[in-house]
mmCIF file of C-alpha atoms and ligand atoms in Angstrom:
data_model
loop_
_atom_site.group_PDB
_atom_site.id
_atom_site.type_symbol
_atom_site.label_atom_id
_atom_site.label_comp_id
_atom_site.label_asym_id
_atom_site.label_seq_id
_atom_site.Cartn_x
_atom_site.Cartn_y
_atom_site.Cartn_z
ATOM 1 C CA MET V 295 0.000 0.000 0.000
ATOM 2 C CA ILE V 296 1.215 3.543 -0.705
ATOM 3 C CA VAL V 297 0.199 6.710 1.127
ATOM 4 C CA ASP V 298 1.255 10.032 -0.412
ATOM 5 C CA THR V 299 1.528 12.468 2.507
ATOM 6 C CA HIS V 300 2.117 15.618 0.494
ATOM 7 C CA VAL V 301 -0.109 16.694 -2.394
ATOM 8 C CA HIS V 302 -1.873 19.925 -3.286
ATOM 9 C CA ILE V 303 -5.088 20.688 -5.093
ATOM 10 C CA SER V 304 -3.426 23.217 -7.370
ATOM 11 C CA ASN V 305 -3.232 24.465 -10.909
ATOM 12 C CA PRO V 306 0.461 24.863 -11.740
ATOM 13 C CA GLY V 307 0.975 27.045 -14.779
ATOM 14 C CA ASN V 308 -2.424 28.603 -14.172
ATOM 15 C CA LYS V 309 -4.305 26.442 -16.643
ATOM 16 C CA ARG V 310 -7.981 27.142 -17.106
ATOM 17 C CA LYS V 311 -9.168 24.276 -15.033
ATOM 18 C CA SER V 312 -11.278 24.234 -11.922
ATOM 19 C CA LEU V 313 -9.837 22.962 -8.674
ATOM 20 C CA PHE V 314 -12.666 20.380 -8.643
ATOM 21 C CA GLU V 315 -11.272 18.994 -11.890
ATOM 22 C CA VAL V 316 -7.858 18.861 -10.239
ATOM 23 C CA LYS V 317 -9.316 16.581 -7.568
ATOM 24 C CA ASP V 318 -10.556 14.211 -10.281
ATOM 25 C CA GLU V 319 -7.080 14.280 -11.807
ATOM 26 C CA LEU V 320 -5.605 13.494 -8.406
ATOM 27 C CA LEU V 321 -7.863 10.459 -7.986
ATOM 28 C CA ASP V 322 -7.021 9.330 -11.543
ATOM 29 C CA SER V 323 -3.320 9.768 -10.940
ATOM 30 C CA MET V 324 -3.565 7.854 -7.636
ATOM 31 C CA LYS V 325 -5.268 4.980 -9.412
ATOM 32 C CA ARG V 326 -2.617 4.860 -12.130
ATOM 33 C CA GLN V 327 0.307 5.143 -9.699
ATOM 34 C CA GLY V 328 -1.029 2.720 -7.125
ATOM 35 C CA ILE V 329 -1.511 5.306 -4.371
ATOM 36 C CA ARG V 330 -4.266 4.250 -1.962
ATOM 37 C CA TYR V 331 -4.478 7.431 0.137
ATOM 38 C CA SER V 332 -3.221 11.003 -0.151
ATOM 39 C CA ILE V 333 -2.941 13.849 2.336
ATOM 40 C CA VAL V 334 -3.929 17.164 0.763
ATOM 41 C CA ILE V 335 -2.072 20.230 2.030
ATOM 42 C CA PRO V 336 -4.000 23.476 1.566
ATOM 43 C CA ASP V 337 -2.445 26.827 0.850
ATOM 44 C CA ASN V 338 -2.757 29.273 3.728
ATOM 45 C CA PHE V 339 -4.568 32.000 1.832
ATOM 46 C CA PRO V 340 -7.437 32.000 -0.688
ATOM 47 C CA ASN V 341 -6.157 32.063 -4.273
ATOM 48 C CA PRO V 342 -7.141 30.620 -7.646
ATOM 49 C CA GLN V 343 -3.928 28.580 -8.121
ATOM 50 C CA CYS V 344 -3.987 26.403 -5.020
ATOM 51 C CA ALA V 345 -6.892 25.385 -2.811
ATOM 52 C CA ASP V 346 -6.934 26.922 0.664
ATOM 53 C CA MET V 347 -8.432 25.186 3.693
ATOM 54 C CA ASP V 348 -12.082 26.056 3.004
ATOM 55 C CA THR V 349 -11.770 25.099 -0.651
ATOM 56 C CA VAL V 350 -10.040 21.831 0.237
ATOM 57 C CA PHE V 351 -12.894 20.841 2.547
ATOM 58 C CA GLU V 352 -15.426 21.768 -0.111
ATOM 59 C CA ILE V 353 -13.586 19.726 -2.727
ATOM 60 C CA LEU V 354 -12.737 16.693 -0.600
ATOM 61 C CA LYS V 355 -16.206 16.278 0.912
ATOM 62 C CA ASP V 356 -16.390 12.658 2.060
ATOM 63 C CA GLU V 357 -13.780 11.339 -0.340
ATOM 64 C CA LYS V 358 -12.504 8.266 1.528
ATOM 65 C CA GLN V 359 -9.065 8.206 -0.085
ATOM 66 C CA LEU V 360 -8.160 11.790 0.757
ATOM 67 C CA PHE V 361 -7.102 13.316 4.078
ATOM 68 C CA ALA V 362 -6.245 16.943 4.844
ATOM 69 C CA LEU V 363 -3.898 19.044 6.926
ATOM 70 C CA GLY V 364 -4.708 22.452 8.360
ATOM 71 C CA THR V 365 -2.727 25.616 7.713
ATOM 72 C CA ILE V 366 -2.405 29.080 9.146
ATOM 73 C CA ASN V 367 -1.220 32.503 8.071
ATOM 74 C CA ILE V 368 0.475 33.691 11.239
ATOM 75 C CA PHE V 369 0.397 37.309 10.047
ATOM 76 C CA LYS V 370 -3.349 37.439 9.538
ATOM 77 C CA ASP V 371 -5.119 34.629 11.351
ATOM 78 C CA LYS V 372 -6.235 35.395 14.879
ATOM 79 C CA GLU V 373 -7.591 33.402 17.835
ATOM 80 C CA ALA V 374 -10.722 32.398 15.920
ATOM 81 C CA HIS V 375 -8.566 30.503 13.424
ATOM 82 C CA ILE V 376 -6.715 28.716 16.231
ATOM 83 C CA ALA V 377 -10.074 27.733 17.733
ATOM 84 C CA ARG V 378 -11.119 26.416 14.341
ATOM 85 C CA LEU V 379 -7.936 24.374 13.968
ATOM 86 C CA ASP V 380 -8.530 23.016 17.471
ATOM 87 C CA ASN V 381 -11.991 21.870 16.474
ATOM 88 C CA LEU V 382 -10.801 20.381 13.167
ATOM 89 C CA LEU V 383 -8.113 18.394 14.988
ATOM 90 C CA LYS V 384 -10.596 17.224 17.590
ATOM 91 C CA THR V 385 -13.044 16.007 14.950
ATOM 92 C CA LYS V 386 -10.201 14.428 12.895
ATOM 93 C CA LYS V 387 -10.975 16.608 9.856
ATOM 94 C CA ILE V 388 -7.283 17.496 9.768
ATOM 95 C CA HIS V 389 -4.303 15.328 10.642
ATOM 96 C CA GLY V 390 -1.663 17.950 11.374
ATOM 97 C CA ILE V 391 -0.843 21.573 10.590
ATOM 98 C CA LYS V 392 1.493 22.929 7.926
ATOM 99 C CA LEU V 393 3.632 26.037 8.372
ATOM 100 C CA PHE V 394 5.244 27.861 5.445
ATOM 101 C CA PRO V 395 8.356 29.724 6.722
ATOM 102 C CA GLY V 396 10.179 30.959 3.626
ATOM 103 C CA HIS V 397 6.986 31.312 1.620
ATOM 104 C CA GLU V 398 6.368 33.966 4.252
ATOM 105 C CA PRO V 399 8.971 35.917 6.188
ATOM 106 C CA PHE V 400 8.907 34.288 9.624
ATOM 107 C CA TYR V 401 11.019 31.780 11.553
ATOM 108 C CA PRO V 402 9.636 28.590 13.134
ATOM 109 C CA THR V 403 10.746 30.130 16.444
ATOM 110 C CA ASP V 404 8.277 32.996 15.948
ATOM 111 C CA LYS V 405 6.018 33.470 18.982
ATOM 112 C CA ARG V 406 2.968 33.372 16.732
ATOM 113 C CA CYS V 407 3.684 29.705 15.949
ATOM 114 C CA GLU V 408 3.341 28.716 19.593
ATOM 115 C CA PRO V 409 -0.438 28.086 19.589
ATOM 116 C CA VAL V 410 0.052 25.747 16.602
ATOM 117 C CA TYR V 411 2.733 23.771 18.449
ATOM 118 C CA GLU V 412 0.549 23.527 21.526
ATOM 119 C CA LEU V 413 -2.369 22.175 19.493
ATOM 120 C CA CYS V 414 -0.181 19.612 17.748
ATOM 121 C CA ILE V 415 1.202 18.435 21.098
ATOM 122 C CA GLU V 416 -2.282 18.228 22.585
ATOM 123 C CA TYR V 417 -3.596 16.026 19.768
ATOM 124 C CA GLY V 418 -0.373 14.073 19.198
ATOM 125 C CA LEU V 419 -0.288 15.166 15.556
ATOM 126 C CA PRO V 420 2.612 16.646 13.602
ATOM 127 C CA VAL V 421 3.426 20.141 12.486
ATOM 128 C CA VAL V 422 4.762 19.987 8.920
ATOM 129 C CA ILE V 423 7.369 22.631 8.141
ATOM 130 C CA HIS V 424 8.209 23.698 4.615
ATOM 131 C CA THR V 425 12.009 23.846 4.175
ATOM 132 C CA GLY V 426 14.602 24.609 1.522
ATOM 133 C CA ILE V 427 14.864 27.045 -1.327
ATOM 134 C CA LEU V 428 12.038 27.729 -3.772
ATOM 135 C CA SER V 429 14.266 27.559 -6.844
ATOM 136 C CA LYS V 430 17.880 28.202 -7.754
ATOM 137 C CA ASN V 431 16.970 31.829 -8.361
ATOM 138 C CA ASN V 432 15.070 32.136 -5.120
ATOM 139 C CA ALA V 433 17.375 30.823 -2.400
ATOM 140 C CA GLU V 434 17.063 33.711 0.022
ATOM 141 C CA CYS V 435 13.890 32.297 1.586
ATOM 142 C CA ALA V 436 15.761 29.260 2.995
ATOM 143 C CA LYS V 437 17.155 31.394 5.813
ATOM 144 C CA TYR V 438 13.707 31.285 7.419
ATOM 145 C CA ASN V 439 13.330 27.522 7.442
ATOM 146 C CA ASP V 440 16.912 26.466 8.236
ATOM 147 C CA PRO V 441 16.785 23.321 10.441
ATOM 148 C CA LYS V 442 18.865 25.170 13.035
ATOM 149 C CA HIS V 443 15.700 27.118 13.897
ATOM 150 C CA ILE V 444 13.696 23.893 13.984
ATOM 151 C CA MET V 445 16.230 22.543 16.499
ATOM 152 C CA LYS V 446 15.365 25.434 18.808
ATOM 153 C CA VAL V 447 11.692 24.497 18.568
ATOM 154 C CA VAL V 448 12.649 20.904 19.444
ATOM 155 C CA GLN V 449 14.499 22.099 22.555
ATOM 156 C CA LYS V 450 11.530 24.128 23.661
ATOM 157 C CA HIS V 451 8.943 21.439 22.810
ATOM 158 C CA PRO V 452 10.417 17.974 23.227
ATOM 159 C CA ARG V 453 6.945 16.403 22.878
ATOM 160 C CA LEU V 454 6.179 18.102 19.576
ATOM 161 C CA THR V 455 6.387 15.966 16.430
ATOM 162 C CA ILE V 456 7.831 17.829 13.455
ATOM 163 C CA VAL V 457 7.899 16.821 9.796
ATOM 164 C CA ILE V 458 10.559 18.478 7.658
ATOM 165 C CA ALA V 459 9.244 18.762 4.098
ATOM 166 C CA HIS V 460 11.715 18.780 1.172
ATOM 167 C CA PHE V 461 14.775 17.936 3.363
ATOM 168 C CA PHE V 462 15.991 21.542 3.301
ATOM 169 C CA TRP V 463 17.140 21.134 -0.310
ATOM 170 C CA PRO V 464 19.758 21.696 -1.666
ATOM 171 C CA LYS V 465 21.562 21.352 1.707
ATOM 172 C CA MET V 466 20.339 17.855 2.499
ATOM 173 C CA ASP V 467 23.617 16.723 4.119
ATOM 174 C CA TYR V 468 23.484 19.623 6.521
ATOM 175 C CA CYS V 469 19.851 18.883 7.368
ATOM 176 C CA TYR V 470 20.666 15.223 7.966
ATOM 177 C CA GLU V 471 23.664 15.918 10.208
ATOM 178 C CA LEU V 472 21.806 18.454 12.296
ATOM 179 C CA THR V 473 18.646 16.415 12.855
ATOM 180 C CA LYS V 474 19.684 12.748 12.560
ATOM 181 C CA ASP V 475 19.553 12.032 16.305
ATOM 182 C CA ILE V 476 16.299 13.799 17.045
ATOM 183 C CA GLU V 477 13.552 11.238 17.401
ATOM 184 C CA SER V 478 10.752 13.770 17.150
ATOM 185 C CA ILE V 479 11.909 14.994 13.737
ATOM 186 C CA TYR V 480 10.409 13.239 10.708
ATOM 187 C CA TYR V 481 10.926 13.843 6.984
ATOM 188 C CA ASP V 482 8.579 13.671 4.038
ATOM 189 C CA THR V 483 10.177 12.929 0.673
ATOM 190 C CA SER V 484 8.189 15.544 -1.253
ATOM 191 C CA GLY V 485 10.119 17.212 -4.035
ATOM 192 C CA MET V 486 13.247 15.115 -3.463
ATOM 193 C CA ALA V 487 12.963 13.331 -6.825
ATOM 194 C CA ASP V 488 12.249 16.504 -8.763
ATOM 195 C CA PRO V 489 14.901 17.029 -11.471
ATOM 196 C CA GLU V 490 15.697 20.587 -10.332
ATOM 197 C CA VAL V 491 15.975 19.481 -6.697
ATOM 198 C CA LEU V 492 18.176 16.506 -7.616
ATOM 199 C CA GLU V 493 20.495 18.620 -9.706
ATOM 200 C CA ALA V 494 20.840 21.366 -7.107
ATOM 201 C CA SER V 495 21.341 18.853 -4.282
ATOM 202 C CA GLY V 496 24.214 16.897 -5.832
ATOM 203 C CA GLY V 497 22.485 14.415 -8.114
ATOM 204 C CA PHE V 498 20.299 11.334 -7.824
ATOM 205 C CA ASP V 499 22.920 9.096 -6.171
ATOM 206 C CA LYS V 500 23.692 11.613 -3.476
ATOM 207 C CA VAL V 501 20.040 12.211 -2.641
ATOM 208 C CA ARG V 502 19.435 8.467 -2.657
ATOM 209 C CA ARG V 503 22.322 7.895 -0.225
ATOM 210 C CA ILE V 504 21.121 10.571 2.189
ATOM 211 C CA LEU V 505 17.623 9.165 2.152
ATOM 212 C CA GLU V 506 18.974 5.633 2.572
ATOM 213 C CA LYS V 507 21.035 6.689 5.613
ATOM 214 C CA THR V 508 18.016 8.406 7.105
ATOM 215 C CA VAL V 509 15.699 5.433 6.591
ATOM 216 C CA LEU V 510 18.262 3.031 8.122
ATOM 217 C CA ARG V 511 18.969 5.282 11.109
ATOM 218 C CA LYS V 512 15.421 6.447 11.812
ATOM 219 C CA LEU V 513 13.237 3.519 10.845
ATOM 220 C CA ASN V 514 9.946 5.196 11.687
ATOM 221 C CA ASN V 515 10.680 8.736 10.595
ATOM 222 C CA VAL V 516 10.582 8.906 6.806
ATOM 223 C CA VAL V 517 7.232 9.167 5.022
ATOM 224 C CA PHE V 518 6.503 9.104 1.315
ATOM 225 C CA GLY V 519 5.385 12.426 -0.173
ATOM 226 C CA THR V 520 5.500 13.772 -3.706
ATOM 227 C CA ASP V 521 4.310 17.394 -3.965
ATOM 228 C CA TRP V 522 1.919 16.357 -6.757
ATOM 229 C CA PRO V 523 0.886 18.009 -9.127
ATOM 230 C CA ILE V 524 4.116 20.051 -9.304
ATOM 231 C CA CYS V 525 6.221 16.892 -9.020
ATOM 232 C CA SER V 526 5.996 13.444 -10.554
ATOM 233 C CA VAL V 527 4.602 10.653 -8.366
ATOM 234 C CA LYS V 528 6.369 8.077 -10.531
ATOM 235 C CA LYS V 529 9.810 9.663 -10.023
ATOM 236 C CA HIS V 530 9.270 9.770 -6.264
ATOM 237 C CA ARG V 531 8.156 6.162 -6.192
ATOM 238 C CA GLU V 532 11.252 5.209 -8.174
ATOM 239 C CA LEU V 533 13.477 7.088 -5.728
ATOM 240 C CA ILE V 534 12.103 5.075 -2.804
ATOM 241 C CA LYS V 535 12.323 1.850 -4.834
ATOM 242 C CA SER V 536 15.995 2.599 -5.512
ATOM 243 C CA LEU V 537 16.891 2.644 -1.798
ATOM 244 C CA ARG V 538 18.995 -0.321 -0.735
ATOM 245 C CA VAL V 539 17.002 -1.076 2.368
ATOM 246 C CA PRO V 540 15.095 -4.174 3.510
ATOM 247 C CA GLN V 541 11.575 -4.573 2.118
ATOM 248 C CA GLU V 542 10.040 -3.964 5.548
ATOM 249 C CA LEU V 543 11.647 -0.512 5.713
ATOM 250 C CA GLU V 544 10.401 0.301 2.227
ATOM 251 C CA ASN V 545 6.899 -0.615 3.397
ATOM 252 C CA LYS V 546 7.328 1.689 6.376
ATOM 253 C CA VAL V 547 8.298 4.597 4.125
ATOM 254 C CA PHE V 548 5.517 3.925 1.637
ATOM 255 C CA SER V 549 2.691 3.682 4.159
ATOM 256 C CA LEU V 550 3.155 2.315 7.688
ATOM 257 C CA ASN V 551 5.052 5.308 9.094
ATOM 258 C CA ALA V 552 2.527 7.769 7.691
ATOM 259 C CA ILE V 553 -0.476 5.855 9.007
ATOM 260 C CA LYS V 554 0.951 6.094 12.545
ATOM 261 C CA LEU V 555 2.388 9.586 12.304
ATOM 262 C CA TYR V 556 -0.769 11.227 10.947
ATOM 263 C CA ARG V 557 -3.122 8.871 12.832
ATOM 264 C CA LEU V 558 -4.988 8.031 9.656
ATOM 265 C CA GLY V 559 -6.970 5.237 11.302
ATOM 266 C CA ILE V 560 -6.612 2.881 8.342
ATOM 267 C CA PRO V 561 -5.792 -0.790 8.918
HETATM 268 ZN ZN1 ZN Z 66 4.141 21.169 -1.208
#
């Protein structure tokens, strides 16, 4: 079984297509690629290119194969939004909360993130943190999501579970070295098989080796994610398949770790 923990309902390239049609494409793609479940990550503001939280709920309805995370814009959202996230976590409508440092100018150590961390601790669900550069021409933003800031959050909140998305590309070695012994830090593989990410991060073999080391050292802490529709599901599946690890660890990466981490409640 494969669970993709990182997809978006989005329209890359701004095609004239409704976000509802994108959901149908997602289900089609899942069928073709053998993905049983996906976790949809909303954008944290309303926009026509990528579904925000309200739009995601409207689109997902009771779709059994799709789960959702919550998000927040720490510059705009006030207590009412925190109360809403609390309720969504309680009723299992969301399975964690995503923060976007780097997309927005704030550090994970920002005081305004605290209520999110407290909620995630209370419900035993992860906070997913976007990391890395946006593109080779937009590297500046990575200063906000450097794992060294995440390490400070770990020190302050030892019971908080954190998922690092995109392995702080292109500095994956650095991310690995800094976080390899922290049990509460997880990694999703989203974007890691993208050609631009591979090239910037030292090539396929290097990325494969880092991921292999991580999976062998932290058996429970790597979850499959793709960043569909921006990235290819097939390439990400092939990256995991290329790891020289025992079959049982591959199964953990493909589904078992995610089912536990996000409390998906699927057998
Ligand atoms: Zn993403």
